[in-house]
Short mmCIF file of C-alpha atoms and ligand atoms in Angstrom, two decimals:
data_model
loop_
_atom_site.label_atom_id
_atom_site.label_comp_id
_atom_site.label_asym_id
_atom_site.label_seq_id
_atom_site.Cartn_x
_atom_site.Cartn_y
_atom_site.Cartn_z
CA MET V 1 -6.55 -19.20 -8.41
CA ARG V 2 -7.68 -15.75 -9.19
CA THR V 3 -5.80 -13.16 -7.24
CA ILE V 4 -6.17 -9.11 -7.09
CA VAL V 5 -2.85 -7.50 -5.73
CA CYS V 6 -3.74 -3.83 -4.56
CA ILE V 7 -1.14 -1.47 -5.48
CA LYS V 8 -0.77 1.96 -4.46
CA GLN V 9 1.43 4.76 -5.66
CA VAL V 10 3.41 6.85 -3.26
CA PRO V 11 6.06 9.74 -3.00
CA SER V 12 9.28 8.54 -2.40
CA THR V 13 11.00 9.60 0.53
CA ASN V 14 11.84 13.56 0.84
CA GLU V 15 8.89 13.86 -1.68
CA VAL V 16 5.79 14.13 0.17
CA ARG V 17 4.19 17.24 -0.05
CA LEU V 18 0.43 18.49 0.65
CA ASP V 19 -1.78 20.78 -0.83
CA PRO V 20 -2.16 23.86 1.82
CA GLU V 21 -5.93 23.99 0.44
CA THR V 22 -7.06 20.60 0.30
CA LYS V 23 -4.66 19.47 3.09
CA THR V 24 -4.15 16.51 0.72
CA ILE V 25 -1.24 14.73 -0.65
CA ILE V 26 0.11 16.30 -3.81
CA ARG V 27 0.45 13.13 -6.47
CA ASP V 28 2.17 14.49 -9.52
CA GLY V 29 4.55 11.27 -9.92
CA ARG V 30 7.41 12.89 -9.55
CA GLN V 31 9.91 10.14 -7.93
CA SER V 32 6.78 8.30 -6.81
CA VAL V 33 7.32 4.66 -6.08
CA THR V 34 5.47 1.39 -5.46
CA ASN V 35 4.20 1.49 -1.32
CA PRO V 36 7.02 -0.88 0.11
CA PHE V 37 4.59 -2.78 1.49
CA ASP V 38 2.43 -3.40 -1.75
CA THR V 39 6.09 -5.05 -3.14
CA TYR V 40 5.27 -7.47 -0.36
CA ALA V 41 1.78 -8.35 -1.46
CA ILE V 42 3.20 -8.63 -5.23
CA GLU V 43 5.47 -11.17 -4.41
CA GLN V 44 2.89 -13.39 -2.55
CA ALA V 45 0.48 -13.43 -5.18
CA VAL V 46 2.91 -14.32 -7.70
CA GLN V 47 3.89 -17.30 -5.63
CA ILE V 48 0.40 -18.32 -4.83
CA LYS V 49 0.15 -18.49 -8.60
CA GLU V 50 3.30 -20.72 -8.99
CA LEU V 51 1.65 -22.92 -6.42
CA LEU V 52 -1.68 -23.16 -8.07
CA GLY V 53 -1.38 -21.93 -10.98
CA GLY V 54 -4.15 -18.87 -12.01
CA GLU V 55 -3.45 -15.65 -12.85
CA VAL V 56 -2.56 -12.42 -10.79
CA ILE V 57 -4.56 -8.98 -11.61
CA GLY V 58 -2.58 -5.64 -10.14
CA LEU V 59 -5.52 -2.99 -9.27
CA SER V 60 -4.60 0.47 -8.85
CA MET V 61 -6.70 3.89 -8.23
CA GLY V 62 -4.37 6.91 -9.04
CA ILE V 63 -2.86 9.45 -11.27
CA PRO V 64 -2.01 8.21 -15.15
CA SER V 65 1.81 7.64 -14.09
CA THR V 66 0.96 5.00 -11.90
CA GLU V 67 1.12 2.76 -15.14
CA ARG V 68 5.07 2.80 -14.60
CA LEU V 69 4.31 1.34 -11.10
CA LEU V 70 1.89 -1.19 -12.40
CA ARG V 71 4.10 -1.93 -15.59
CA ASP V 72 6.96 -2.83 -12.80
CA ALA V 73 4.86 -5.09 -11.26
CA MET V 74 4.11 -7.22 -14.12
CA SER V 75 7.75 -7.29 -14.82
CA ARG V 76 8.07 -9.22 -11.13
CA GLY V 77 5.44 -11.86 -12.16
CA VAL V 78 1.80 -9.80 -12.08
CA ASP V 79 -0.08 -10.83 -15.49
CA SER V 80 -2.07 -7.74 -16.47
CA SER V 81 -2.99 -4.88 -14.68
CA LEU V 82 -6.11 -2.14 -14.10
CA LEU V 83 -5.75 1.49 -13.24
CA LEU V 84 -8.73 3.39 -11.84
CA SER V 85 -7.88 6.82 -12.57
CA ASP V 86 -9.93 10.01 -13.12
CA ARG V 87 -9.91 13.44 -12.05
CA SER V 88 -13.32 12.96 -10.24
CA PHE V 89 -11.21 10.43 -7.75
CA ALA V 90 -8.79 13.07 -6.75
CA GLY V 91 -8.26 13.90 -2.79
CA ALA V 92 -10.23 10.55 -1.89
CA ASP V 93 -10.02 9.55 1.57
CA THR V 94 -10.23 6.05 2.46
CA LEU V 95 -13.95 5.90 2.50
CA ALA V 96 -14.05 6.80 -1.21
CA THR V 97 -10.77 5.00 -1.98
CA SER V 98 -12.01 1.61 -0.99
CA TYR V 99 -15.36 2.28 -2.63
CA THR V 100 -13.76 3.29 -5.60
CA LEU V 101 -11.40 0.20 -5.38
CA SER V 102 -14.73 -2.14 -4.74
CA LEU V 103 -15.57 -1.06 -8.23
CA GLY V 104 -12.66 -1.84 -9.43
CA VAL V 105 -12.89 -5.42 -7.98
CA ARG V 106 -16.91 -5.92 -9.31
CA SER V 107 -15.56 -4.69 -13.05
CA ILE V 108 -12.59 -7.35 -12.99
CA GLY V 109 -15.08 -10.10 -12.16
CA ASP V 110 -14.89 -13.49 -10.52
CA PHE V 111 -11.65 -13.68 -7.57
CA ASP V 112 -10.48 -15.93 -5.14
CA LEU V 113 -8.63 -13.33 -3.57
CA ILE V 114 -7.09 -10.25 -3.20
CA LEU V 115 -4.03 -8.98 -1.17
CA CYS V 116 -3.28 -5.41 0.00
CA GLY V 117 -0.04 -3.68 1.77
CA LYS V 118 -0.12 -3.59 5.65
CA MET V 119 -0.43 0.21 5.02
CA ALA V 120 0.42 2.75 2.44
CA VAL V 121 3.56 4.73 3.71
CA ASP V 122 1.72 8.27 3.13
CA GLY V 123 -1.77 8.38 4.33
CA ASP V 124 -0.75 5.73 7.14
CA THR V 125 -4.40 4.63 8.03
CA ALA V 126 -4.06 0.82 7.45
CA GLN V 127 -7.72 1.42 6.63
CA ILE V 128 -8.12 0.29 2.85
CA GLY V 129 -7.69 -3.27 3.41
CA PRO V 130 -10.67 -3.60 5.41
CA GLU V 131 -12.78 -1.14 4.28
CA LEU V 132 -12.43 -2.76 0.78
CA ALA V 133 -13.67 -5.97 2.61
CA GLU V 134 -16.39 -5.00 4.18
CA ASN V 135 -17.69 -2.88 0.53
CA LEU V 136 -17.39 -6.30 -1.11
CA GLY V 137 -18.92 -8.52 1.86
CA ILE V 138 -15.93 -10.63 2.19
CA PRO V 139 -13.57 -11.99 5.31
CA HIS V 140 -10.17 -10.39 5.64
CA VAL V 141 -7.45 -10.86 8.08
CA THR V 142 -4.64 -8.22 8.42
CA ASP V 143 -1.30 -8.09 9.28
CA VAL V 144 -0.13 -11.48 7.93
CA VAL V 145 3.25 -12.77 8.37
CA GLU V 146 2.81 -16.32 6.50
CA LEU V 147 0.42 -18.33 4.40
CA VAL V 148 0.75 -21.54 6.52
CA GLU V 149 -1.57 -23.05 3.60
CA VAL V 150 -3.15 -22.23 0.37
CA SER V 151 -6.08 -24.17 -1.77
CA GLU V 152 -8.76 -22.83 -3.86
CA GLU V 153 -11.21 -23.24 -1.31
CA LYS V 154 -9.23 -21.45 2.04
CA ILE V 155 -6.13 -20.20 3.28
CA LEU V 156 -4.58 -20.77 6.75
CA CYS V 157 -2.45 -17.42 7.67
CA LYS V 158 -0.48 -16.66 10.53
CA LYS V 159 -1.18 -12.99 11.36
CA ALA V 160 1.09 -11.15 13.63
CA THR V 161 -0.95 -9.70 16.88
CA ASP V 162 0.82 -7.37 19.89
CA LYS V 163 1.44 -10.49 22.13
CA GLY V 164 2.44 -12.94 19.49
CA HIS V 165 0.08 -14.60 16.43
CA GLN V 166 -2.92 -16.24 15.77
CA ILE V 167 -3.68 -18.98 13.33
CA LEU V 168 -6.50 -18.35 10.96
CA GLU V 169 -8.49 -20.06 8.38
CA VAL V 170 -10.44 -18.16 6.08
CA ASP V 171 -12.86 -19.57 3.43
CA LEU V 172 -11.96 -17.99 -0.08
CA PRO V 173 -13.14 -15.35 -1.68
CA ALA V 174 -11.31 -13.53 1.11
CA LEU V 175 -8.65 -10.10 1.11
CA ILE V 176 -5.78 -10.21 3.79
CA THR V 177 -2.95 -7.58 4.11
CA VAL V 178 0.88 -8.68 4.77
CA VAL V 179 3.64 -7.56 6.63
CA LYS V 180 7.03 -7.25 5.18
CA ASP V 181 8.56 -10.20 7.21
CA ILE V 182 6.05 -12.42 4.85
CA ASN V 183 8.64 -13.23 1.77
CA MET V 184 11.66 -11.48 -0.07
CA PRO V 185 10.01 -9.56 -3.42
CA ARG V 186 11.75 -10.94 -6.24
CA LEU V 187 13.76 -8.77 -8.62
CA PRO V 188 12.15 -8.13 -12.53
CA SER V 189 13.39 -10.55 -15.00
CA ILE V 190 14.55 -9.92 -17.94
CA PRO V 191 11.52 -12.00 -20.11
CA GLY V 192 10.02 -10.44 -17.19
CA ILE V 193 10.56 -6.72 -18.39
CA GLU V 194 10.07 -8.00 -22.07
CA PHE V 195 6.31 -9.01 -21.01
CA SER V 196 5.49 -6.07 -18.82
CA LEU V 197 6.27 -3.44 -22.11
CA ASN V 198 3.54 -4.92 -23.91
CA ALA V 199 1.37 -6.78 -21.12
CA PRO V 200 -2.52 -6.32 -20.54
CA PHE V 201 -3.06 -2.88 -19.08
CA ASP V 202 -6.34 -1.39 -18.74
CA ILE V 203 -7.75 2.25 -17.63
CA ARG V 204 -11.23 2.80 -16.38
CA ASN V 205 -12.84 6.08 -15.36
CA ALA V 206 -15.78 6.95 -12.89
CA THR V 207 -18.07 6.53 -15.75
CA ASP V 208 -16.68 3.12 -16.85
CA LEU V 209 -17.44 2.01 -13.33
CA ASN V 210 -20.51 3.72 -12.81
CA ALA V 211 -19.10 5.21 -9.89
CA ASP V 212 -21.73 6.76 -7.43
CA THR V 213 -20.49 10.67 -7.54
CA ALA V 214 -21.50 11.42 -4.26
CA ARG V 215 -19.09 8.58 -2.86
CA ILE V 216 -15.98 9.59 -4.96
CA GLY V 217 -12.63 11.93 -4.69
CA LEU V 218 -12.58 14.94 -1.87
CA SER V 219 -17.27 15.57 -2.59
CA GLY V 220 -17.51 11.74 -1.27
CA SER V 221 -15.18 12.24 1.75
CA PRO V 222 -16.38 12.68 5.29
CA THR V 223 -12.85 13.21 6.68
CA GLN V 224 -11.78 16.56 6.73
CA VAL V 225 -8.26 17.47 7.45
CA VAL V 226 -8.11 20.80 9.55
CA LYS V 227 -4.62 21.51 9.63
CA THR V 228 -1.30 20.34 8.40
CA TYR V 229 1.93 20.76 9.80
CA ILE V 230 5.99 19.76 9.79
CA PRO V 231 6.90 19.33 13.31
CA GLU V 232 9.86 21.62 14.60
CA ARG V 233 12.95 19.92 15.44
CA THR V 234 14.39 20.59 18.67
CA ARG V 235 17.26 18.21 18.49
CA THR V 236 20.74 19.64 18.75
CA ALA V 237 23.74 18.15 17.77
CA VAL V 238 27.07 18.84 19.78
CA GLU V 239 30.38 17.95 18.45
CA LEU V 240 33.22 17.14 21.43
CA THR V 241 36.46 17.58 20.63
CA GLY V 242 40.07 17.15 22.34
CA ASP V 243 41.49 13.80 24.13
CA THR V 244 39.90 11.44 25.46
CA GLU V 245 39.40 12.73 28.92
CA SER V 246 38.03 16.31 28.08
CA GLN V 247 35.52 14.40 26.08
CA VAL V 248 34.41 12.43 28.43
CA LYS V 249 34.25 15.25 30.74
CA GLY V 250 32.29 17.09 28.33
CA ILE V 251 29.59 14.05 27.90
CA MET V 252 29.63 13.94 31.69
CA LYS V 253 28.47 18.03 31.52
CA ILE V 254 25.59 17.30 29.12
CA ILE V 255 24.50 14.16 31.13
CA GLU V 256 24.80 16.67 34.37
CA GLU V 257 22.46 19.05 32.66
CA VAL V 258 19.87 16.74 31.45
CA ILE V 259 18.96 14.86 34.68
C1 FAD R 1 -2.04 14.70 6.04
C2 FAD R 1 -3.77 13.87 5.88
C3 FAD R 1 -4.55 13.32 6.87
C4 FAD R 1 -5.18 12.20 6.18
N1 FAD R 1 -6.04 11.89 6.95
C5 FAD R 1 -6.92 10.78 6.60
C6 FAD R 1 -7.93 10.32 7.82
O1 FAD R 1 -7.95 11.06 9.06
N2 FAD R 1 -8.67 9.84 7.21
C7 FAD R 1 -9.09 9.16 6.51
O2 FAD R 1 -10.19 8.46 5.90
N3 FAD R 1 -8.05 9.83 5.38
C8 FAD R 1 -7.27 10.51 5.79
N4 FAD R 1 -6.22 10.99 4.60
C9 FAD R 1 -6.11 10.37 3.46
C10 FAD R 1 -5.67 8.76 2.91
O3 FAD R 1 -3.99 8.96 3.11
C11 FAD R 1 -6.32 8.48 1.69
O4 FAD R 1 -7.51 8.08 1.62
C12 FAD R 1 -5.07 7.38 0.85
O5 FAD R 1 -5.12 7.23 -0.60
C13 FAD R 1 -5.84 5.93 1.68
O6 FAD R 1 -5.59 5.75 2.40
P1 FAD R 1 -3.48 5.22 2.88
O7 FAD R 1 -3.15 5.53 2.25
O8 FAD R 1 -3.95 5.37 4.64
O9 FAD R 1 -3.92 3.61 2.65
P2 FAD R 1 -3.70 2.13 3.49
O10 FAD R 1 -4.92 1.99 4.22
O11 FAD R 1 -2.58 2.56 4.69
O12 FAD R 1 -3.22 1.52 2.44
C14 FAD R 1 -3.08 -0.20 3.04
C15 FAD R 1 -2.98 -0.79 1.32
O13 FAD R 1 -4.35 -0.44 0.53
C16 FAD R 1 -3.79 -0.23 -0.51
N5 FAD R 1 -4.28 0.71 -1.69
C17 FAD R 1 -4.48 1.95 -0.38
N6 FAD R 1 -4.68 2.70 -1.23
C18 FAD R 1 -4.65 2.39 -2.59
C19 FAD R 1 -4.82 2.75 -4.02
N7 FAD R 1 -4.74 4.30 -4.28
N8 FAD R 1 -4.66 1.87 -5.02
C20 FAD R 1 -4.70 0.84 -4.75
N9 FAD R 1 -4.39 0.23 -3.64
C21 FAD R 1 -4.22 1.18 -2.45
C22 FAD R 1 -2.36 -0.53 -0.75
O14 FAD R 1 -2.57 -2.25 -0.84
C23 FAD R 1 -1.94 -0.62 0.85
O15 FAD R 1 -0.72 -1.01 1.36
C24 FAD R 1 -5.41 11.65 4.89
C25 FAD R 1 -4.30 12.13 3.80
C26 FAD R 1 -3.35 13.34 4.54
C27 FAD R 1 -2.60 13.85 3.46
#
Protein backbone atom coordinates (compact mmCIF):
# COMPACT_ATOMS: atom_id res chain seq x y z
CA MET A 1 0.00 0.00 0.00
CA ARG A 2 1.53 3.33 -1.05
CA THR A 3 -0.01 6.20 0.90
CA ILE A 4 0.68 9.91 0.46
CA VAL A 5 -0.16 12.21 3.36
CA CYS A 6 -0.56 15.95 2.71
CA ILE A 7 0.97 18.05 5.47
CA LYS A 8 0.57 21.81 5.73
CA GLN A 9 2.63 24.22 7.81
CA VAL A 10 0.41 26.71 9.65
CA PRO A 11 1.26 29.59 11.98
CA SER A 12 0.88 28.66 15.64
CA THR A 13 -2.00 30.31 17.52
CA ASN A 14 -1.49 34.09 17.93
CA GLU A 15 1.01 34.10 15.07
CA VAL A 16 -1.38 34.50 12.14
CA ARG A 17 -0.34 37.72 10.38
CA LEU A 18 -1.64 38.98 7.05
CA ASP A 19 0.28 40.89 4.39
CA PRO A 20 -1.72 44.16 3.98
CA GLU A 21 -0.72 44.42 0.30
CA THR A 22 -1.38 40.90 -1.01
CA LYS A 23 -3.93 39.95 1.71
CA THR A 24 -2.20 36.59 2.02
CA ILE A 25 -0.87 34.89 5.15
CA ILE A 26 2.75 35.82 5.98
CA ARG A 27 4.62 32.52 6.11
CA ASP A 28 8.09 33.06 7.53
CA GLY A 29 8.23 29.81 9.47
CA ARG A 30 8.36 31.51 12.89
CA GLN A 31 6.63 29.35 15.51
CA SER A 32 4.85 27.43 12.78
CA VAL A 33 3.37 24.02 13.48
CA THR A 34 1.89 21.09 11.58
CA ASN A 35 -1.75 21.78 10.76
CA PRO A 36 -3.49 19.97 13.68
CA PHE A 37 -5.84 17.97 11.42
CA ASP A 38 -2.84 16.68 9.46
CA THR A 39 -1.44 14.99 12.56
CA TYR A 40 -4.49 12.67 12.44
CA ALA A 41 -3.91 12.05 8.71
CA ILE A 42 -0.27 11.12 9.48
CA GLU A 43 -1.32 8.70 12.23
CA GLN A 44 -3.93 7.07 9.98
CA ALA A 45 -1.44 6.61 7.15
CA VAL A 46 1.04 4.97 9.56
CA GLN A 47 -1.67 2.69 10.97
CA ILE A 48 -2.54 1.55 7.42
CA LYS A 49 1.15 0.76 6.80
CA GLU A 50 1.26 -1.25 10.02
CA LEU A 51 -1.82 -3.21 8.87
CA LEU A 52 -1.00 -3.85 5.21
CA GLY A 53 2.69 -3.02 4.80
CA GLY A 54 3.98 -0.60 2.19
CA GLU A 55 5.15 2.97 2.64
CA VAL A 56 3.97 6.43 3.64
CA ILE A 57 5.19 9.55 1.84
CA GLY A 58 4.76 13.04 3.30
CA LEU A 59 3.95 15.80 0.80
CA SER A 60 3.85 19.54 1.39
CA MET A 61 3.89 22.78 -0.58
CA GLY A 62 5.55 25.37 1.58
CA ILE A 63 8.56 27.45 2.50
CA PRO A 64 11.94 25.72 3.18
CA SER A 65 11.38 25.64 6.97
CA THR A 66 8.52 23.17 6.34
CA GLU A 67 11.31 20.55 6.27
CA ARG A 68 11.30 20.62 10.09
CA LEU A 69 7.65 19.54 10.18
CA LEU A 70 8.12 16.87 7.53
CA ARG A 71 11.03 15.45 9.55
CA ASP A 72 8.76 15.48 12.61
CA ALA A 73 6.22 13.42 10.59
CA MET A 74 9.06 11.02 9.69
CA SER A 75 9.81 10.60 13.41
CA ARG A 76 6.21 9.37 13.77
CA GLY A 77 6.29 6.67 11.07
CA VAL A 78 6.32 8.49 7.70
CA ASP A 79 9.04 6.88 5.51
CA SER A 80 10.06 9.74 3.20
CA SER A 81 8.96 13.27 2.27
CA LEU A 82 8.70 15.60 -0.68
CA LEU A 83 8.59 19.38 -0.20
CA LEU A 84 7.39 21.53 -3.11
CA SER A 85 9.08 24.88 -2.57
CA ASP A 86 9.60 27.78 -4.92
CA ARG A 87 9.12 31.55 -4.63
CA SER A 88 6.69 31.31 -7.55
CA PHE A 89 4.33 29.11 -5.45
CA ALA A 90 3.78 31.97 -2.93
CA GLY A 91 0.32 33.52 -2.49
CA ALA A 92 -1.51 30.52 -3.98
CA ASP A 93 -5.24 30.13 -3.44
CA THR A 94 -6.76 26.66 -3.21
CA LEU A 95 -6.94 26.25 -7.01
CA ALA A 96 -3.23 26.96 -7.47
CA THR A 97 -2.27 25.00 -4.32
CA SER A 98 -4.19 21.89 -5.37
CA TYR A 99 -2.75 22.08 -8.90
CA THR A 100 0.79 22.30 -7.49
CA LEU A 101 0.17 19.43 -5.07
CA SER A 102 -1.21 17.33 -7.94
CA LEU A 103 2.09 17.85 -9.80
CA GLY A 104 3.91 16.70 -6.65
CA VAL A 105 1.74 13.56 -6.48
CA ARG A 106 2.36 12.81 -10.17
CA SER A 107 6.10 13.24 -9.64
CA ILE A 108 5.96 10.66 -6.82
CA GLY A 109 4.40 8.14 -9.21
CA ASP A 110 1.96 5.31 -8.41
CA PHE A 111 -0.02 5.56 -5.18
CA ASP A 112 -3.05 3.87 -3.59
CA LEU A 113 -4.39 6.44 -1.14
CA ILE A 114 -3.96 10.14 -0.35
CA LEU A 115 -4.80 11.40 3.14
CA CYS A 116 -5.43 15.06 3.99
CA GLY A 117 -6.65 16.80 7.12
CA LYS A 118 -10.29 17.94 7.12
CA MET A 119 -9.11 21.54 6.79
CA ALA A 120 -6.20 23.85 7.49
CA VAL A 121 -6.66 26.02 10.57
CA ASP A 122 -5.35 29.17 8.84
CA GLY A 123 -6.90 29.15 5.35
CA ASP A 124 -9.89 27.20 6.69
CA THR A 125 -11.45 26.42 3.32
CA ALA A 126 -11.38 22.57 3.39
CA GLN A 127 -11.15 22.75 -0.41
CA ILE A 128 -7.65 21.33 -1.03
CA GLY A 129 -8.55 17.63 -0.57
CA PRO A 130 -11.49 17.60 -2.99
CA GLU A 131 -9.67 19.85 -5.52
CA LEU A 132 -6.56 17.66 -5.41
CA ALA A 133 -8.70 14.57 -6.06
CA GLU A 134 -10.39 16.33 -9.00
CA ASN A 135 -7.00 17.32 -10.44
CA LEU A 136 -5.89 13.69 -10.24
CA GLY A 137 -9.21 12.26 -11.50
CA ILE A 138 -9.74 10.03 -8.43
CA PRO A 139 -12.72 9.67 -6.03
CA HIS A 140 -12.66 11.36 -2.64
CA VAL A 141 -14.49 11.22 0.69
CA THR A 142 -14.35 14.15 3.14
CA ASP A 143 -14.73 14.20 6.94
CA VAL A 144 -13.83 10.53 7.48
CA VAL A 145 -14.28 9.59 11.13
CA GLU A 146 -13.36 5.89 10.80
CA LEU A 147 -11.77 3.57 8.27
CA VAL A 148 -14.01 0.54 8.78
CA GLU A 149 -12.09 -1.70 6.33
CA VAL A 150 -8.94 -1.20 4.30
CA SER A 151 -7.61 -3.50 1.59
CA GLU A 152 -5.27 -3.11 -1.36
CA GLU A 153 -8.29 -2.60 -3.66
CA LYS A 154 -10.81 -0.55 -1.68
CA ILE A 155 -11.67 1.19 1.56
CA LEU A 156 -14.85 1.33 3.60
CA CYS A 157 -15.18 4.76 5.22
CA LYS A 158 -17.45 6.13 7.91
CA LYS A 159 -18.09 9.76 7.00
CA ALA A 160 -19.45 12.32 9.45
CA THR A 161 -22.44 14.27 8.13
CA ASP A 162 -24.61 17.02 9.63
CA LYS A 163 -27.24 14.43 10.51
CA GLY A 164 -25.08 11.46 11.53
CA HIS A 165 -22.88 9.14 9.48
CA GLN A 166 -22.63 7.56 6.04
CA ILE A 167 -20.76 4.34 5.23
CA LEU A 168 -19.12 4.65 1.81
CA GLU A 169 -17.11 2.07 -0.15
CA VAL A 170 -14.48 3.59 -2.44
CA ASP A 171 -12.20 1.91 -4.98
CA LEU A 172 -8.52 2.81 -4.78
CA PRO A 173 -6.70 4.96 -5.70
CA ALA A 174 -8.71 7.55 -3.76
CA LEU A 175 -8.33 10.54 -1.44
CA ILE A 176 -9.86 11.01 1.97
CA THR A 177 -9.84 13.91 4.42
CA VAL A 178 -9.94 13.00 8.10
CA VAL A 179 -11.45 14.54 11.24
CA LYS A 180 -9.87 14.51 14.67
CA ASP A 181 -12.04 11.71 16.07
CA ILE A 182 -10.45 9.15 13.73
CA ASN A 183 -7.52 8.25 15.99
CA MET A 184 -5.10 9.38 18.70
CA PRO A 185 -1.83 10.57 17.10
CA ARG A 186 1.25 8.86 18.55
CA LEU A 187 4.28 10.61 19.99
CA PRO A 188 7.62 10.30 18.18
CA SER A 189 9.73 7.32 19.30
CA ILE A 190 13.51 7.54 19.95
CA PRO A 191 14.28 5.28 16.93
CA GLY A 192 11.81 7.40 14.94
CA ILE A 193 13.63 10.61 15.85
CA GLU A 194 16.97 9.00 14.91
CA PHE A 195 15.52 7.85 11.58
CA SER A 196 14.02 11.27 10.83
CA LEU A 197 17.40 13.04 11.05
CA ASN A 198 18.65 11.40 7.84
CA ALA A 199 15.39 10.11 6.38
CA PRO A 200 14.81 10.41 2.61
CA PHE A 201 13.81 14.03 1.94
CA ASP A 202 13.47 15.70 -1.45
CA ILE A 203 12.70 19.29 -2.51
CA ARG A 204 11.26 20.09 -5.95
CA ASN A 205 10.66 23.52 -7.50
CA ALA A 206 8.39 24.72 -10.31
CA THR A 207 10.93 23.76 -12.98
CA ASP A 208 11.40 20.25 -11.55
CA LEU A 209 7.62 19.79 -11.67
CA ASN A 210 7.33 21.27 -15.18
CA ALA A 211 4.60 23.51 -13.73
CA ASP A 212 2.41 25.74 -15.93
CA THR A 213 3.43 29.19 -14.58
CA ALA A 214 -0.05 30.55 -15.33
CA ARG A 215 -1.53 28.10 -12.79
CA ILE A 216 0.76 28.57 -9.77
CA GLY A 217 1.24 31.14 -7.00
CA LEU A 218 -0.49 34.50 -6.69
CA SER A 219 -0.68 35.08 -10.44
CA GLY A 220 -2.30 31.67 -10.97
CA SER A 221 -4.92 32.34 -8.27
CA PRO A 222 -8.33 33.68 -9.35
CA THR A 223 -9.29 34.43 -5.71
CA GLN A 224 -9.12 38.17 -4.94
CA VAL A 225 -9.15 38.92 -1.20
CA VAL A 226 -10.29 42.56 -1.31
CA LYS A 227 -10.22 43.33 2.40
CA THR A 228 -9.03 41.79 5.65
CA TYR A 229 -9.64 43.10 9.15
CA ILE A 230 -9.41 42.05 12.78
CA PRO A 231 -12.92 41.96 14.32
CA GLU A 232 -13.47 44.51 17.09
CA ARG A 233 -13.80 43.07 20.57
CA THR A 234 -17.10 44.26 22.00
CA ARG A 235 -17.26 41.98 25.05
CA THR A 236 -16.29 43.43 28.43
CA ALA A 237 -15.76 41.73 31.77
CA VAL A 238 -17.36 43.01 34.99
CA GLU A 239 -16.03 41.93 38.38
CA LEU A 240 -18.58 41.68 41.18
CA THR A 241 -17.18 42.00 44.66
CA GLY A 242 -18.66 42.08 48.16
CA ASP A 243 -20.74 39.48 50.01
CA THR A 244 -22.95 36.91 48.28
CA GLU A 245 -26.11 39.03 48.57
CA SER A 246 -24.57 42.09 46.91
CA GLN A 247 -23.02 39.92 44.19
CA VAL A 248 -26.44 38.35 43.44
CA LYS A 249 -27.99 41.85 43.29
CA GLY A 250 -25.22 42.86 40.88
CA ILE A 251 -25.93 39.88 38.62
CA MET A 252 -29.70 40.60 38.68
CA LYS A 253 -29.04 44.24 37.72
CA ILE A 254 -26.91 43.17 34.74
CA ILE A 255 -29.55 40.64 33.59
CA GLU A 256 -32.30 43.31 33.84
CA GLU A 257 -30.22 45.68 31.73
CA VAL A 258 -29.70 43.03 29.05
CA ILE A 259 -33.29 41.74 28.73
C1 LIG B 1 -7.65 36.13 4.43
C2 LIG B 1 -7.50 35.02 3.44
C3 LIG B 1 -8.57 34.65 2.71
C4 LIG B 1 -8.47 33.62 1.77
N1 LIG B 1 -9.56 33.30 1.06
C5 LIG B 1 -9.46 32.34 0.11
C6 LIG B 1 -10.58 32.05 -0.70
O1 LIG B 1 -11.65 32.63 -0.54
N2 LIG B 1 -10.43 31.10 -1.67
C7 LIG B 1 -9.23 30.44 -1.86
O2 LIG B 1 -9.14 29.60 -2.76
N3 LIG B 1 -8.16 30.67 -1.08
C8 LIG B 1 -8.24 31.63 -0.11
N4 LIG B 1 -7.15 31.91 0.65
C9 LIG B 1 -5.91 31.16 0.45
C10 LIG B 1 -5.92 29.80 1.12
O3 LIG B 1 -5.84 30.01 2.52
C11 LIG B 1 -4.70 29.06 0.62
O4 LIG B 1 -4.93 28.65 -0.68
C12 LIG B 1 -4.28 27.87 1.44
O5 LIG B 1 -2.90 27.66 1.29
C13 LIG B 1 -4.93 26.52 1.05
O6 LIG B 1 -6.18 26.47 1.49
P1 LIG B 1 -6.57 26.10 2.99
O7 LIG B 1 -5.54 26.62 3.91
O8 LIG B 1 -7.93 26.59 3.17
O9 LIG B 1 -6.47 24.49 3.02
P2 LIG B 1 -7.63 23.44 3.36
O10 LIG B 1 -8.32 23.09 2.12
O11 LIG B 1 -8.47 23.89 4.51
O12 LIG B 1 -6.68 22.22 3.83
C14 LIG B 1 -7.17 20.88 3.87
C15 LIG B 1 -6.02 19.93 3.86
O13 LIG B 1 -5.32 20.03 2.63
C16 LIG B 1 -3.93 19.81 2.83
N5 LIG B 1 -3.17 21.01 2.45
C17 LIG B 1 -3.59 22.29 2.35
N6 LIG B 1 -2.60 23.12 1.96
C18 LIG B 1 -1.50 22.34 1.81
C19 LIG B 1 -0.16 22.56 1.44
N7 LIG B 1 0.30 23.79 1.14
N8 LIG B 1 0.69 21.51 1.41
C20 LIG B 1 0.27 20.25 1.72
N9 LIG B 1 -0.99 19.98 2.06
C21 LIG B 1 -1.87 20.99 2.11
C22 LIG B 1 -3.76 19.48 4.31
O14 LIG B 1 -3.82 18.08 4.48
C23 LIG B 1 -4.97 20.16 4.94
O15 LIG B 1 -5.36 19.58 6.17
C24 LIG B 1 -7.24 32.94 1.59
C25 LIG B 1 -6.15 33.30 2.37
C26 LIG B 1 -6.28 34.33 3.27
C27 LIG B 1 -5.10 34.74 4.07
